[in-house]
Coordinates of C-alpha atoms and ligand atoms in Angstrom, one line a residue:
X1 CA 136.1 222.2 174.8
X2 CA 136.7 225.8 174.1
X3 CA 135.0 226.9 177.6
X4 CA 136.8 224.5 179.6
X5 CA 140.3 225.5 178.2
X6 CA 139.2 229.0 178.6
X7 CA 138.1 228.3 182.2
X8 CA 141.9 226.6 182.4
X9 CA 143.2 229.7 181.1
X10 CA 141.7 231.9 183.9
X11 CA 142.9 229.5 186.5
X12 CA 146.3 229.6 185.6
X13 CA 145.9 233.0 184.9
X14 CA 145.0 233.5 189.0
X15 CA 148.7 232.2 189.6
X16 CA 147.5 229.5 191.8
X17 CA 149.1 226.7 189.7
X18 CA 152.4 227.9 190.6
X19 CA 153.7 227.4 194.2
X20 CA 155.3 224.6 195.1
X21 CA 153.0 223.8 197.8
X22 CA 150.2 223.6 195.4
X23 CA 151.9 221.3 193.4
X24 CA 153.0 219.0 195.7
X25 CA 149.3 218.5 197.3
X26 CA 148.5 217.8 194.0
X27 CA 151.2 215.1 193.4
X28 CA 149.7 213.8 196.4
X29 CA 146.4 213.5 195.4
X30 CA 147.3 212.3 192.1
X31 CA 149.4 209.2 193.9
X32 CA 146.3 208.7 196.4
X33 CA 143.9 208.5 193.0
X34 CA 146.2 205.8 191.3
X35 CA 146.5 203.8 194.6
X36 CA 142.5 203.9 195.0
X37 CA 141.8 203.6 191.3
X38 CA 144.7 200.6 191.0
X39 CA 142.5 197.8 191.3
X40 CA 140.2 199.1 188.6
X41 CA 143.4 200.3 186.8
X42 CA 144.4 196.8 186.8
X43 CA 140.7 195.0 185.6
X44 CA 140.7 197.3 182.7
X45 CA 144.0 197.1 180.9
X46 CA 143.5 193.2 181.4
X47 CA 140.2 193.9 179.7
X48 CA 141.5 196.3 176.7
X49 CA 144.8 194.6 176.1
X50 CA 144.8 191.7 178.7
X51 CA 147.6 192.7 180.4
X52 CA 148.8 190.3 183.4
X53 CA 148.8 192.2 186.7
X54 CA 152.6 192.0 186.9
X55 CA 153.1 194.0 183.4
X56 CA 150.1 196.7 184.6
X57 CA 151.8 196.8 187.8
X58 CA 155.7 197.4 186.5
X59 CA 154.9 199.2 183.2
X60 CA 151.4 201.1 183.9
X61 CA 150.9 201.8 187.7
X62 CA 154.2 201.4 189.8
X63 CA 155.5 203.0 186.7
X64 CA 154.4 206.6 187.4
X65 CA 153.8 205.5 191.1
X66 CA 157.6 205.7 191.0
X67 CA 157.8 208.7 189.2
X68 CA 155.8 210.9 191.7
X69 CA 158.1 209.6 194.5
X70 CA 160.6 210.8 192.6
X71 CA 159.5 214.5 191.8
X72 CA 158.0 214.6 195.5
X73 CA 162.1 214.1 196.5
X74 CA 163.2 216.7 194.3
X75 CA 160.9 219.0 193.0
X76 CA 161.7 221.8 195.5
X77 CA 165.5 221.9 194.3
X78 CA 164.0 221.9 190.7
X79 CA 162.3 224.7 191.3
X80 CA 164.8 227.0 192.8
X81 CA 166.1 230.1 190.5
X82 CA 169.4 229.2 189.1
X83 CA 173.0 231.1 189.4
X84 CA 175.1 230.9 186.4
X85 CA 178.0 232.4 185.5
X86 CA 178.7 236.1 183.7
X87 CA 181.3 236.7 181.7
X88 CA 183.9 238.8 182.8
X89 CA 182.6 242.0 180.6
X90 CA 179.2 242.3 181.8
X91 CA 180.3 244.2 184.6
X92 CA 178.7 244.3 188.3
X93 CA 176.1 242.0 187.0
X94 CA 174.5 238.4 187.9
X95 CA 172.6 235.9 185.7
X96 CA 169.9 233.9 186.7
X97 CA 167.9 231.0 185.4
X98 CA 164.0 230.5 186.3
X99 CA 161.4 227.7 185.0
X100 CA 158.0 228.8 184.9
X101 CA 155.4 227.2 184.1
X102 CA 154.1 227.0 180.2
X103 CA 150.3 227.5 180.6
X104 CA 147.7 224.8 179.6
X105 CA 149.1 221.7 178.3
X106 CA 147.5 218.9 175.8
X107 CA 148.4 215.4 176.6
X108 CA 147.4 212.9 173.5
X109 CA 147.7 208.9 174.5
X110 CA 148.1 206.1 172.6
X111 CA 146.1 202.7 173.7
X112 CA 149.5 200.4 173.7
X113 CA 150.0 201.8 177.5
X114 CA 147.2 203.8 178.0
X115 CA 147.4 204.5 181.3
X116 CA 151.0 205.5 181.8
X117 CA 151.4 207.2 178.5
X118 CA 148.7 210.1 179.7
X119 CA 149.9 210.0 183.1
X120 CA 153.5 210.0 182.5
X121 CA 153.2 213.4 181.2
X122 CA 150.5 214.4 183.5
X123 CA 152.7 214.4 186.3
X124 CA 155.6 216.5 184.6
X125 CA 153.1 218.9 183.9
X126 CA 151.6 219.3 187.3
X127 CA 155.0 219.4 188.8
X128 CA 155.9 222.3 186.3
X129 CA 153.1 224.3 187.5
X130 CA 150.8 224.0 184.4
X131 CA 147.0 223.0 183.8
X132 CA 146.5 220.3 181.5
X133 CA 143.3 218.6 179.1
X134 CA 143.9 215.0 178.8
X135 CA 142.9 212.8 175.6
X136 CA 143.0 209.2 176.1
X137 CA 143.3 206.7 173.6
X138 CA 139.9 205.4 172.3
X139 CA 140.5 202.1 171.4
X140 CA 141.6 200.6 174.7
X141 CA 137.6 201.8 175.8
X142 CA 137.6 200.1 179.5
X143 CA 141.2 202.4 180.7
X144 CA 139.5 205.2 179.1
X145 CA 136.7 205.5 181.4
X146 CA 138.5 204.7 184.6
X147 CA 140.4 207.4 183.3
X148 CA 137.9 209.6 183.5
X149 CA 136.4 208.3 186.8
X150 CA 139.8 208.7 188.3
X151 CA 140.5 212.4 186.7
X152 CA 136.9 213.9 187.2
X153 CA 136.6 212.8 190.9
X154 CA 140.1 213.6 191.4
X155 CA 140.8 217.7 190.1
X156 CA 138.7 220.1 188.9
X157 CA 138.0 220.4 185.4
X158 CA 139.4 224.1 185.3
X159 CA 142.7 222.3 187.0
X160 CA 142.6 219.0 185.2
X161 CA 140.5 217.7 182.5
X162 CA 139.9 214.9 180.2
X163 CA 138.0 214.5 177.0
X164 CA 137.1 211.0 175.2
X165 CA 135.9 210.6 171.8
X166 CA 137.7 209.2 168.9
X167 CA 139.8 211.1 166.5
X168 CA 137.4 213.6 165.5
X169 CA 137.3 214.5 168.8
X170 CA 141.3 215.1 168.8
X171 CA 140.9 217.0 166.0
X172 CA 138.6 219.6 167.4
X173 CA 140.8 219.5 170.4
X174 CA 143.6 220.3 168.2
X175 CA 142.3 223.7 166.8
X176 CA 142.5 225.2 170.0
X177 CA 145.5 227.2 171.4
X178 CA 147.5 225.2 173.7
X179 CA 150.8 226.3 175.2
X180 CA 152.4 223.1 174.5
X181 CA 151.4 219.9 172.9
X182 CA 152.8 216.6 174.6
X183 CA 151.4 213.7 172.0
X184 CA 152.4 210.0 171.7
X185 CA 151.0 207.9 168.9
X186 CA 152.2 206.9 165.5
X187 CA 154.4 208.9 162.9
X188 CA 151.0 209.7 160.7
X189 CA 148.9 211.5 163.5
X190 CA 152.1 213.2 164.4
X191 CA 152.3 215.1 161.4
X192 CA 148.9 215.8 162.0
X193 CA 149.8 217.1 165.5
X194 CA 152.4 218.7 164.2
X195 CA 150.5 220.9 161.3
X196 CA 148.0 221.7 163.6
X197 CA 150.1 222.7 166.5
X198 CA 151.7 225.1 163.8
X199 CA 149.2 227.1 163.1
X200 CA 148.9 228.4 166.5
X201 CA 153.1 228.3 166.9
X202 CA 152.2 225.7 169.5
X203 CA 155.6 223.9 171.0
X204 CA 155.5 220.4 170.7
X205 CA 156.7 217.0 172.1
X206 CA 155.7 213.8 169.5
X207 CA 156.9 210.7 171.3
X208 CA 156.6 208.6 168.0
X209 CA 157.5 205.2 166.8
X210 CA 158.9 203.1 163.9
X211 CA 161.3 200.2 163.4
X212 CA 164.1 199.9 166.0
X213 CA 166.6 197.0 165.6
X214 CA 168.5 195.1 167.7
X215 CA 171.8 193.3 166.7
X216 CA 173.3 190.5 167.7
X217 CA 176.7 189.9 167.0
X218 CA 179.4 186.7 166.8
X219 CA 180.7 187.6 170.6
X220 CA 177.2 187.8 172.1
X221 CA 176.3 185.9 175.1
X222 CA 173.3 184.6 172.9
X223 CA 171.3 182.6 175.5
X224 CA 171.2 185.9 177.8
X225 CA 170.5 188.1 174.7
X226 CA 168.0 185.3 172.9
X227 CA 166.4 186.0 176.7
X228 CA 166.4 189.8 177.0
X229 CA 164.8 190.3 172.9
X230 CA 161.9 188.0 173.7
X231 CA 161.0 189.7 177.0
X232 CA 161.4 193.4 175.2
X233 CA 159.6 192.2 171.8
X234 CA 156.9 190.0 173.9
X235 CA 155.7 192.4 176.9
X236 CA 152.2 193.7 176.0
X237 CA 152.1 191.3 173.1
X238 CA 154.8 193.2 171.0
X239 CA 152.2 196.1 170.9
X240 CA 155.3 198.2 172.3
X241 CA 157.0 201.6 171.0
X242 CA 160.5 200.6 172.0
X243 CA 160.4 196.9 171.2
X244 CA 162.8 195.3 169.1
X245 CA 161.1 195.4 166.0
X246 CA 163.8 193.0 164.0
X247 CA 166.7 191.3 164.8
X248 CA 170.2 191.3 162.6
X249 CA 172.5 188.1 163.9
X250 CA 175.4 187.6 162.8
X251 CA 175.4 184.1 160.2
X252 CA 178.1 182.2 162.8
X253 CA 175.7 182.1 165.7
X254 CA 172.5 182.4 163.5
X255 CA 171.4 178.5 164.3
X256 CA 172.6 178.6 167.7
X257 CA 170.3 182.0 168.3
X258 CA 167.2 180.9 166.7
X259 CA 167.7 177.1 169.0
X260 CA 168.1 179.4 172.0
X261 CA 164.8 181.6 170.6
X262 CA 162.6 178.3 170.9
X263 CA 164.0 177.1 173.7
X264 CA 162.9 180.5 175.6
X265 CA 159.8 180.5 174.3
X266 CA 159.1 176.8 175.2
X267 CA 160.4 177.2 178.7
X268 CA 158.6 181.1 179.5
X269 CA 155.8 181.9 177.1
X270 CA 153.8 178.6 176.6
X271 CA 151.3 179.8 178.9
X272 CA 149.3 181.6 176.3
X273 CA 146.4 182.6 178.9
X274 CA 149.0 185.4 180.5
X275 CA 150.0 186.6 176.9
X276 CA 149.0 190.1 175.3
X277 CA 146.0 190.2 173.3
X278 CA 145.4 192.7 170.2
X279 CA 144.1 195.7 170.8
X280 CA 141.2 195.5 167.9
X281 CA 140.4 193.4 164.9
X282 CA 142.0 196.1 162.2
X283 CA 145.4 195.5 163.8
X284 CA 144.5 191.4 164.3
X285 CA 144.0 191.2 160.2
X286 CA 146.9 194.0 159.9
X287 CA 149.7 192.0 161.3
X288 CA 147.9 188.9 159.8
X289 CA 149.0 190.2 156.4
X290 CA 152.5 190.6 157.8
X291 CA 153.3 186.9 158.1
X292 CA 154.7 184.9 155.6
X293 CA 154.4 181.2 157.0
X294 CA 157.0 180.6 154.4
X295 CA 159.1 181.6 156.9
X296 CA 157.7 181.2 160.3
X297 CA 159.9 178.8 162.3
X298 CA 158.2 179.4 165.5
X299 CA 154.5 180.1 166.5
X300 CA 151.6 181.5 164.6
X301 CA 149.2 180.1 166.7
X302 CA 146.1 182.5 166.3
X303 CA 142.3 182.9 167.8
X304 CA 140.4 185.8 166.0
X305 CA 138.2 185.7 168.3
X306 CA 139.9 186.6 171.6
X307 CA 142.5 188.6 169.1
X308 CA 145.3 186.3 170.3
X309 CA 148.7 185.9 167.8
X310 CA 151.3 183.5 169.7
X311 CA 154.7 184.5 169.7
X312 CA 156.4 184.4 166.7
X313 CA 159.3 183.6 164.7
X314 CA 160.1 184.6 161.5
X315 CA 164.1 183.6 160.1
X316 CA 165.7 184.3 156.9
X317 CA 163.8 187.7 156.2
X318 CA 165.1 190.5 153.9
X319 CA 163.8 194.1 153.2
X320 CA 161.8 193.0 150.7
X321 CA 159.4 190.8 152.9
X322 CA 156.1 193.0 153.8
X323 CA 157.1 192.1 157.7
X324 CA 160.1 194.7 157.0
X325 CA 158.2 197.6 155.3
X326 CA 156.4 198.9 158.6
X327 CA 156.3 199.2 162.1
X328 CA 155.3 195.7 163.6
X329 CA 153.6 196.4 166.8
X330 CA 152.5 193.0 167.5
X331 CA 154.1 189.5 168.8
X332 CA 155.8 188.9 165.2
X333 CA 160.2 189.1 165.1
X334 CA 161.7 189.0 162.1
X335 CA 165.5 187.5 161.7
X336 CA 168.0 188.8 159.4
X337 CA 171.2 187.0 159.3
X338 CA 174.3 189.3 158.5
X339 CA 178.1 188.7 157.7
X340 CA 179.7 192.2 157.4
X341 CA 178.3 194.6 160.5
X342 CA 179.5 197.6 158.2
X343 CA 176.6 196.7 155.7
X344 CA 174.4 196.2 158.8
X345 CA 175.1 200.3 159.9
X346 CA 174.9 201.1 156.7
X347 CA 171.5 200.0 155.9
X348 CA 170.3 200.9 159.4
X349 CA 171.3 204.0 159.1
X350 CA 169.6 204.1 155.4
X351 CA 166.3 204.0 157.1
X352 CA 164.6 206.4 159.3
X353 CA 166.5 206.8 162.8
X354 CA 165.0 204.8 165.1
X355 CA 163.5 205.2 168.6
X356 CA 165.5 202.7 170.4
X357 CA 168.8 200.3 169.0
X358 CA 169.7 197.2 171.0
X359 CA 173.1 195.9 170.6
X360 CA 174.4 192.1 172.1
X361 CA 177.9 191.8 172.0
X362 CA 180.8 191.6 174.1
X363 CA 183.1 193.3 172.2
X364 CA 183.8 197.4 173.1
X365 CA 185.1 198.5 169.8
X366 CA 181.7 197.2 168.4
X367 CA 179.7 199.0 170.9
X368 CA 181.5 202.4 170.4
X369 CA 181.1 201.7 166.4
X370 CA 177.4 201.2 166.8
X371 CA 176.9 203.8 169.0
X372 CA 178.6 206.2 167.8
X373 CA 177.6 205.3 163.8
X374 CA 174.0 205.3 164.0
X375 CA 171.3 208.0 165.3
X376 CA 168.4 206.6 167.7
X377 CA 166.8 208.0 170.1
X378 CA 168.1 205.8 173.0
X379 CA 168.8 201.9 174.1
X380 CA 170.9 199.3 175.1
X381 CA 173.9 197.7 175.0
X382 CA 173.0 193.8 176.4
X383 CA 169.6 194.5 176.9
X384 CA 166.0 195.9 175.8
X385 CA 163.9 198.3 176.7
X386 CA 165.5 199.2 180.2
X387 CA 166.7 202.8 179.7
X388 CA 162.9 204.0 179.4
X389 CA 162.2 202.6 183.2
X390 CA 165.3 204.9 184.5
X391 CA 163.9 208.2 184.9
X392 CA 167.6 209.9 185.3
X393 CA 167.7 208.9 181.5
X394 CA 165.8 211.6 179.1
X395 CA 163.5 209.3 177.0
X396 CA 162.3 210.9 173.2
X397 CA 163.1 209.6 169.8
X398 CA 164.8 211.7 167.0
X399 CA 163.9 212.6 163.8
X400 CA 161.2 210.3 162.3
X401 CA 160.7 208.6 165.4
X402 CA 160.0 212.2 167.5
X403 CA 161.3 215.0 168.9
X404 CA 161.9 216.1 172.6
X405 CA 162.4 214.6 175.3
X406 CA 160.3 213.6 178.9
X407 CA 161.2 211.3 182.2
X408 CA 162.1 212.7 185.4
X409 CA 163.3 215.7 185.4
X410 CA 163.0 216.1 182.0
X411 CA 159.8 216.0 182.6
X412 CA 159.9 219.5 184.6
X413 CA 161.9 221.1 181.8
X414 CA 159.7 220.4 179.0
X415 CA 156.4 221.7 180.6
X416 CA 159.2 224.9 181.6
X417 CA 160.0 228.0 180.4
X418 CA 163.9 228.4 181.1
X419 CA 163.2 231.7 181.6
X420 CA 166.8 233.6 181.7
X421 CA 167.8 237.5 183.2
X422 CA 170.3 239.4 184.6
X423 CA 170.3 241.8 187.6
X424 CA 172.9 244.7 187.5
X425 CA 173.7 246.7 190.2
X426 CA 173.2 250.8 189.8
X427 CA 176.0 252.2 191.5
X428 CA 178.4 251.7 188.5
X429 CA 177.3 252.3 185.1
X430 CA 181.0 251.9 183.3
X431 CA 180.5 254.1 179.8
X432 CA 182.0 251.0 177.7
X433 CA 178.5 249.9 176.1
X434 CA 177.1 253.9 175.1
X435 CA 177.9 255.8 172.2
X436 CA 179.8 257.2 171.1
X437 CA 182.3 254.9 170.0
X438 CA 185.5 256.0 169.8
X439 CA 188.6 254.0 168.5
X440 CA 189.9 253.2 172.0
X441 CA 186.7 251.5 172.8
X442 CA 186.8 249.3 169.6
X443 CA 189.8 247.7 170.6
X444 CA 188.9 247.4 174.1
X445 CA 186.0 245.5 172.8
X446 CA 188.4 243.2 170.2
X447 CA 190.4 242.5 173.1
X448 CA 187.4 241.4 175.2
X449 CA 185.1 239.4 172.9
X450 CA 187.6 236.9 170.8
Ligands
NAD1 P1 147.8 206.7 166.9 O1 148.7 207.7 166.3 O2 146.9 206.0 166.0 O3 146.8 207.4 168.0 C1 147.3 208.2 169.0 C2 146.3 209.2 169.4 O4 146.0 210.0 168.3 C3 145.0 208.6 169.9 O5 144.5 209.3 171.1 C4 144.0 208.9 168.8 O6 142.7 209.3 169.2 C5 144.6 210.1 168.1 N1 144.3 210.2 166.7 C6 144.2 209.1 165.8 N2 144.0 209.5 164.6 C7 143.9 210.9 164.6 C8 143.7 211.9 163.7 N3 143.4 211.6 162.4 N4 143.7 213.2 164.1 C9 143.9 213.5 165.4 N5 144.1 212.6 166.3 C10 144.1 211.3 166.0 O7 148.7 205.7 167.7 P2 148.3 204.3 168.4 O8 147.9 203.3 167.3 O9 147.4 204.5 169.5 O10 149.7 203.9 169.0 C11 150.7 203.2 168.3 C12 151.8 204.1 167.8 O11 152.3 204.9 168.9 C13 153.0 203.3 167.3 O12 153.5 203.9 166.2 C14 154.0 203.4 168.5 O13 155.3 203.2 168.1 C15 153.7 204.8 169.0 N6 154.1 204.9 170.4 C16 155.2 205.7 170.7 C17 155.6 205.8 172.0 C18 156.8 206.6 172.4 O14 157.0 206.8 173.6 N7 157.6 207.0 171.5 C19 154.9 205.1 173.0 C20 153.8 204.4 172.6 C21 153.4 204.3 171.3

């Protein structure tokens, strides 16, 4: 590990990284790769997570297909140095802008996407000029070594590497110096990243999780929203970071919601042969434990064996029901039923802030109140999930559920240094700034800077 980053080192060290040519051919090969690779691409995640080919397609492969085609169109205007204004009093002088390149990057994947979650970043940090070492999730085992079929035959490990292992193998990874950390995983191995990357004073970007709600209130178009939750909370079998993790309806439209609910999941998700699976057995028994069939009014169908969970519902829950004391991750939504919204923000924002919020309603004052009450890292007002797939929109989470931010262009800046000067010409050199300072020059400097 230590020779290949230090072989990394050198190679960005030659400068070669850095021109856009070079970067755009390696866009281009990257795009080529996933278009070769995309019917293995496809076979695995259905193995690891059995994924149909419409959700590897949409959320894995077009997903950062789409994102290349983006950068191709506009990576050159990125890259120019930018003008920005100078104050009046710095005389005969211009200010300037430039991104370059951080260095060597670390990109750490979780298995819920495991394919777009590495490549995502991948691709921000070959467009920013950088080398990067890339370590896959190893739980979803069948991604990971198309992975590394599809990144060894692709770049050159001094360019582009990958390393596989479990988290051991992170670990060691972690001790050496990177020049920025991009990791995506759970709140506990973020801290972990987090003290490591500190010891070195490495910048980081910990794309994390948590518990993001989604509300539905008394004006809601509630088949529409009963519609949008169960395609956000059931894509990849719940096992997403931004899905709605619980539901607070308002008590007017409660029964009508939960009829709607059943009626979706009758009508769209009986066919349990194109559901999500679980990734492993640990999780399977894990969100076992989280249902109380007390309260299940929909689903719980189960097979151990093919780590299958149906989608289920779970009504009348409260804070104090296991389901509510974690992250779910899995095909489980829990309903809480509310009266006054103000209690609802309140206890919301009691919690940790959460990655994503989903609001239904039709009423404006209630979106401004939500949105402008409660800290999350992004969402939706009629919808889920949606404002991660628009890569004009920065995508991160704040405080406990992450910080920085990726997607697009965002995606260049964060692998950047925003490098900042100022050019002055030589032919004046006004006396203001110099010693000594004399009383006339205090005031003239009062009078400027107020
Ligand atoms: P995880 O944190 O268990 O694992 C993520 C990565 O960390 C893996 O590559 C793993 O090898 C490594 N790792 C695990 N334990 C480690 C340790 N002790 N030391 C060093 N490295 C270690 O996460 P997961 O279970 O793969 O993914 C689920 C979590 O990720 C959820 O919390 C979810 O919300 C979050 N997530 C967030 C986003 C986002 O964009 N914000 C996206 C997907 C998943």
């Amino acid at each position: 590990m230590k020779n290949t980053l230090q072989k990394q080192k050198a190679y960005f060290d030659s400068n070669i990284t850095k021109s856009y040519e070079f970067r755009i051919l390696q866009l281009k090969k990257l795009k080529s790769a996933i278009l070769k690779f995309e019917p293995q691409i496809t076979q695995t995640l259905y193995k690891d997570l059995h994924k149909s080919s419409f959700e590897a397609y949409s959320s894995e492969i077009g997903f950062v297909l789409s994102t290349i085609t983006m950068i191709e169109k506009h990576l050159r205007k990125w890259m120019h140095v930018r003008k920005v204004r100078t104050p009046i009093y710095e005389l005969f002088t211009k200010s300037y802008v430039m991104f370059e390149p951080l260095g060597n990057i670390l990109i750490i994947g979780p298995y819920n996407y495991p394919f777009q979650l590495v490549i995502e970043p991948l691709i921000g940090a070959i467009a920013s000029g950088n080398t990067a070492i890339i370590k896959p999730s190893e739980y979803t085992v069948e991604t990971e070594k198309v992975l590394v079929e599809m990144i060894q035959t692709t770049f050159d490990p001094e360019y582009i590497s990958i390393f596989t292992g479990d988290h051991t193998v992170t670990g060691e990874v972690l001790k050496l110096k990177f020049d920025h950390i991009f990791f995506t995983g759970s709140h506990h191995v973020g801290q972990i990243v987090y003290e490591a990357a500190s010891k070195h004073l490495t910048p980081v970007t910990l794309e994390l999780g948590g518990k993001s709600p989604a509300i539905v209130d008394e004006t809601a178009n509630i088949k529409v929203a009963a519609r949008r939750i169960l395609f956000g909370k059931f894509i990849n079998a719940g096992q997403s970071c931004i899905a709605p993790d619980y539901i607070y309806v308002h008590e007017s439209v409660h029964d009508e919601f939960i009829s709607e609910l059943k009626q979706t999941l009758i009508d769209r998700y009986s066919d349990h042969q194109s559901f999500g699976r679980i990734v492993n057995n640990r999780h399977f028994q894990r969100l076992n434990n989280l249902i109380d069939v007390n309260k299940v009014v929909y689903g719980n169908e189960k097979n151990e064996e093919n780590l299958f969970i149906s989608p289920t519902i779970v009504d009348q829950v409260t804070w104090n029901d296991p389901i509510m004391k974690e992250e779910i991750f899995g095909p489980l939504l829990p309903i809480l039923v509310y009266k006054d919204l103000d209690e609802v923000i309140q206890m919301i924002k009691d919690k940790e802030k959460p990655l994503a919020l989903y609001l239904f309603t039709s009423h404006k004052e209630v979106e401004k109140k939500i949105f402008s009450h409660i800290s999350f890292g992004g969402g939706a007002i009629n919808d889920t999930m949606m404002h991660f797939s628009n890569p004009n929109l920065p995508f991160g989470g704040v405080g406990h559920s992450g910080m920085g931010i990726y997607h697009g262009k965002y995606s260049f800046e964060i692998f950047s240094n925003q490098k900042s000067y100022v050019k002055k010409g030589t032919r004046f050199d006004p006396p203001l700034t110099y010693p000594p300072y004399s009383k006339a020059k205090v005031s003239l400097i009062k009078r400027v800077l107020k």
